[in-house]
GROMACS .gro file of C-alpha atoms in nm:
model
  198
    1VAL     CA    1  -8.782  -7.601   2.208
    2TYR     CA    2  -8.699  -7.297   2.481
    3LEU     CA    3  -9.067  -7.371   2.486
    4GLY     CA    4  -8.993  -7.693   2.601
    5ALA     CA    5  -8.728  -7.669   2.789
    6CYS     CA    6  -8.918  -7.436   3.040
    7LEU     CA    7  -9.214  -7.624   3.035
    8LEU     CA    8  -8.981  -8.001   3.179
    9MET     CA    9  -8.904  -7.772   3.443
   10ALA     CA   10  -9.230  -7.729   3.563
   11VAL     CA   11  -9.339  -8.087   3.522
   12PRO     CA   12  -9.131  -8.200   3.845
   13LEU     CA   13  -9.417  -7.919   4.037
   14ALA     CA   14  -9.722  -7.943   3.869
   15LEU     CA   15  -9.636  -8.329   4.013
   16HIS     CA   16  -9.569  -8.171   4.380
   17LEU     CA   17  -9.891  -7.974   4.383
   18ALA     CA   18 -10.050  -8.312   4.148
   19LEU     CA   19  -9.961  -8.558   4.398
   20ASP     CA   20  -9.902  -8.371   4.745
   21ALA     CA   21 -10.075  -8.076   4.728
   22SER     CA   22 -10.435  -8.008   4.881
   23GLY     CA   23 -10.742  -7.866   4.745
   24LEU     CA   24 -10.769  -7.668   4.494
   25ASP     CA   25 -10.283  -7.656   4.510
   26ARG     CA   26 -10.384  -8.030   4.365
   27PHE     CA   27 -10.666  -7.939   4.092
   28LEU     CA   28 -10.433  -7.653   3.961
   29GLY     CA   29 -10.144  -8.000   3.966
   30TRP     CA   30 -10.354  -8.197   3.749
   31ALA     CA   31 -10.445  -7.910   3.543
   32GLY     CA   32 -10.145  -7.718   3.526
   33GLY     CA   33  -9.954  -8.162   3.477
   34PHE     CA   34 -10.146  -8.133   3.156
   35LEU     CA   35 -10.156  -7.813   3.013
   36ILE     CA   36  -9.821  -7.940   3.064
   37GLY     CA   37  -9.791  -8.221   2.897
   38ALA     CA   38  -9.995  -8.053   2.600
   39GLY     CA   39  -9.722  -7.828   2.515
   40LEU     CA   40  -9.358  -8.069   2.534
   41LEU     CA   41  -9.604  -8.319   2.338
   42LEU     CA   42  -9.649  -8.022   2.050
   43THR     CA   43  -9.355  -7.873   2.067
   44TYR     CA   44  -9.167  -8.194   1.883
   45SER     CA   45  -8.846  -8.132   2.079
   46ARG     CA   46  -8.725  -8.485   2.198
   47GLY     CA   47  -8.487  -8.320   2.500
   48ALA     CA   48  -8.779  -8.182   2.598
   49TRP     CA   49  -8.966  -8.466   2.649
   50LEU     CA   50  -8.705  -8.716   2.764
   51GLY     CA   51  -8.614  -8.393   3.036
   52ALA     CA   52  -8.984  -8.408   3.153
   53VAL     CA   53  -9.008  -8.769   3.169
   54LEU     CA   54  -8.656  -8.752   3.328
   55GLY     CA   55  -8.733  -8.492   3.610
   56ALA     CA   56  -9.128  -8.660   3.694
   57LEU     CA   57  -8.874  -9.027   3.741
   58ALA     CA   58  -8.694  -8.848   3.937
   59TYR     CA   59  -8.880  -8.663   4.091
   60LEU     CA   60  -9.096  -8.960   4.202
   61TRP     CA   61  -8.848  -9.147   4.345
   62TRP     CA   62  -8.647  -8.896   4.483
   63THR     CA   63  -9.011  -8.907   4.733
   64GLY     CA   64  -9.041  -9.236   4.697
   65ARG     CA   65  -9.318  -9.292   4.517
   66LEU     CA   66  -9.106  -9.450   4.256
   67ARG     CA   67  -8.945  -9.827   4.361
   68LEU     CA   68  -8.803  -9.990   4.007
   69ALA     CA   69  -8.756 -10.347   4.247
   70THR     CA   70  -9.162 -10.387   4.348
   71ARG     CA   71  -9.451 -10.356   4.170
   72PRO     CA   72  -9.659  -9.948   4.145
   73ARG     CA   73  -9.821  -9.924   4.413
   74THR     CA   74  -9.920  -9.594   4.457
   75LEU     CA   75 -10.073  -9.330   4.197
   76GLY     CA   76  -9.674  -9.151   4.125
   77ALA     CA   77  -9.532  -9.491   3.992
   78TRP     CA   78  -9.826  -9.505   3.706
   79VAL     CA   79  -9.814  -9.140   3.651
   80ALA     CA   80  -9.431  -9.249   3.550
   81ALA     CA   81  -9.523  -9.556   3.375
   82GLY     CA   82  -9.772  -9.380   3.189
   83LEU     CA   83  -9.491  -9.094   3.097
   84LEU     CA   84  -9.225  -9.307   3.020
   85ALA     CA   85  -9.556  -9.471   2.761
   86VAL     CA   86  -9.563  -9.119   2.595
   87LEU     CA   87  -9.222  -9.055   2.566
   88LEU     CA   88  -9.171  -9.375   2.394
   89LEU     CA   89  -9.502  -9.275   2.148
   90ALA     CA   90  -9.398  -8.928   2.060
   91ALA     CA   91  -8.997  -9.048   1.957
   92GLY     CA   92  -9.146  -9.356   1.777
   93ALA     CA   93  -9.393  -9.096   1.634
   94ALA     CA   94  -9.058  -8.864   1.614
   95ARG     CA   95  -8.874  -9.074   1.371
   96LEU     CA   96  -9.145  -9.107   1.122
   97ARG     CA   97  -9.128  -8.749   1.090
   98LYS     CA   98  -8.818  -8.679   0.777
   99THR     CA   99  -8.666  -8.353   0.924
  100THR     CA  100  -8.556  -8.553   1.188
  101SER     CA  101  -8.232  -8.712   1.057
  102ALA     CA  102  -8.203  -8.414   0.801
  103SER     CA  103  -8.198  -8.163   1.177
  104ASP     CA  104  -7.959  -8.434   1.383
  105LEU     CA  105  -7.745  -8.428   1.048
  106GLY     CA  106  -7.709  -7.983   1.038
  107ARG     CA  107  -7.682  -7.965   1.439
  108LEU     CA  108  -7.356  -8.174   1.416
  109HIS     CA  109  -7.261  -7.948   1.126
  110LEU     CA  110  -7.369  -7.675   1.268
  111TRP     CA  111  -7.130  -7.738   1.598
  112ALA     CA  112  -6.832  -7.818   1.371
  113SER     CA  113  -6.894  -7.408   1.297
  114ALA     CA  114  -6.906  -7.344   1.654
  115TRP     CA  115  -6.529  -7.520   1.705
  116GLY     CA  116  -6.429  -7.236   1.471
  117MET     CA  117  -6.533  -6.967   1.644
  118ILE     CA  118  -6.404  -7.112   1.996
  119ARG     CA  119  -6.114  -7.200   1.848
  120GLU     CA  120  -6.083  -6.852   1.727
  121ARG     CA  121  -6.136  -6.666   2.096
  122PRO     CA  122  -6.137  -6.981   2.353
  123TRP     CA  123  -6.077  -6.777   2.683
  124LEU     CA  124  -6.393  -6.561   2.616
  125GLY     CA  125  -6.559  -6.587   2.286
  126THR     CA  126  -6.734  -6.424   2.098
  127GLY     CA  127  -6.886  -6.240   2.234
  128PRO     CA  128  -7.289  -6.286   2.446
  129ASP     CA  129  -7.556  -6.338   2.190
  130ASN     CA  130  -7.332  -6.248   1.909
  131PHE     CA  131  -7.312  -6.582   1.809
  132GLU     CA  132  -7.548  -6.575   1.474
  133ALA     CA  133  -7.316  -6.274   1.407
  134ALA     CA  134  -6.983  -6.484   1.451
  135LEU     CA  135  -7.071  -6.797   1.262
  136ARG     CA  136  -7.174  -6.606   0.952
  137ARG     CA  137  -6.709  -6.574   0.959
  138HIS     CA  138  -6.712  -6.924   1.109
  139LYS     CA  139  -6.955  -7.180   0.883
  140THR     CA  140  -6.782  -7.555   0.799
  141LYS     CA  141  -6.858  -7.640   0.443
  142GLY     CA  142  -7.056  -7.921   0.590
  143PHE     CA  143  -7.299  -7.642   0.741
  144MET     CA  144  -7.337  -7.491   0.395
  145ARG     CA  145  -7.388  -7.791   0.206
  146HIS     CA  146  -7.651  -7.854   0.466
  147THR     CA  147  -7.921  -7.553   0.565
  148GLY     CA  148  -7.754  -7.365   0.252
  149ILE     CA  149  -7.508  -7.049   0.187
  150THR     CA  150  -7.719  -6.796   0.308
  151SER     CA  151  -7.905  -6.933   0.579
  152GLY     CA  152  -7.804  -6.843   0.918
  153GLN     CA  153  -7.819  -6.962   1.335
  154SER     CA  154  -7.898  -6.743   1.640
  155ASN     CA  155  -7.784  -7.014   1.929
  156ALA     CA  156  -7.652  -7.366   1.909
  157HIS     CA  157  -7.895  -7.641   1.943
  158ASN     CA  158  -7.658  -7.731   2.300
  159ASP     CA  159  -7.612  -7.522   2.592
  160LEU     CA  160  -7.195  -7.587   2.649
  161VAL     CA  161  -7.205  -7.536   2.328
  162GLN     CA  162  -7.344  -7.236   2.294
  163ALA     CA  163  -7.156  -7.090   2.627
  164ALA     CA  164  -6.834  -7.189   2.459
  165ALA     CA  165  -6.906  -7.006   2.139
  166THR     CA  166  -7.032  -6.719   2.297
  167THR     CA  167  -6.886  -6.667   2.646
  168GLY     CA  168  -6.543  -6.831   2.594
  169LEU     CA  169  -6.430  -7.107   2.858
  170LEU     CA  170  -6.420  -6.850   3.125
  171GLY     CA  171  -6.759  -6.826   3.034
  172LEU     CA  172  -6.819  -7.204   3.011
  173ALA     CA  173  -6.661  -7.272   3.362
  174ALA     CA  174  -6.869  -7.042   3.539
  175TYR     CA  175  -7.230  -7.166   3.321
  176LEU     CA  176  -7.059  -7.558   3.511
  177TRP     CA  177  -7.057  -7.368   3.837
  178VAL     CA  178  -7.386  -7.249   3.870
  179LEU     CA  179  -7.497  -7.645   3.720
  180TRP     CA  180  -7.277  -7.798   3.991
  181ALA     CA  181  -7.352  -7.562   4.246
  182ALA     CA  182  -7.728  -7.578   4.193
  183ALA     CA  183  -7.724  -7.993   4.237
  184ARG     CA  184  -7.555  -7.875   4.521
  185LEU     CA  185  -7.892  -7.687   4.607
  186VAL     CA  186  -8.034  -8.045   4.549
  187VAL     CA  187  -7.883  -8.209   4.711
  188GLY     CA  188  -7.914  -8.050   4.997
  189ALA     CA  189  -8.316  -8.068   4.979
  190LEU     CA  190  -8.252  -8.442   4.915
  191ALA     CA  191  -8.106  -8.478   5.216
  192ASP     CA  192  -8.397  -8.325   5.443
  193PRO     CA  193  -8.684  -8.542   5.546
  194ALA     CA  194  -8.849  -8.183   5.522
  195ARG     CA  195  -8.789  -8.006   5.185
  196ARG     CA  196  -8.731  -8.309   4.971
  197ALA     CA  197  -9.094  -8.313   4.881
  198LEU     CA  198  -9.044  -7.956   4.738
   0.00000   0.00000   0.00000
């Protein structure tokens, strides 16, 4: 999951190099994109797959390579169509895995357990990197029934739930502010034609 989260952030950069650069940078973009795609598939992280495809589509849309109302005419549009096809195939393969639904149900029980942490210490949370220790006290019956009495989990499998449980509502507010500030920077860059592609 962590590898997928890191790799998906490199997809737009690889696309930028592959489509807008020249020479060695272009080759590195295509080679890196191939390796990133292979790594993403091997993570079996549906969230990483979806994030990678959405990041690629957003990059191609904002750079004018993809228009939904017209036929794909550019290499970027064909890359987007290929990425979407890969995502659909990978999602179909994931549905065939028996552990997928069990993993999803386990996350719901995990989030219910995290809710106990948030209620106990709403303002400052349980402390950074203290999720697993706090989970011992807040496991719900459903979580124990699903994963076993002695099982643990080092994170909440959700950034917002993790922030709320470990750093409290103040930490969650700070995290949301960082996301908002980053979004403002992106929107500002998109408004500037010189910086739009990068």
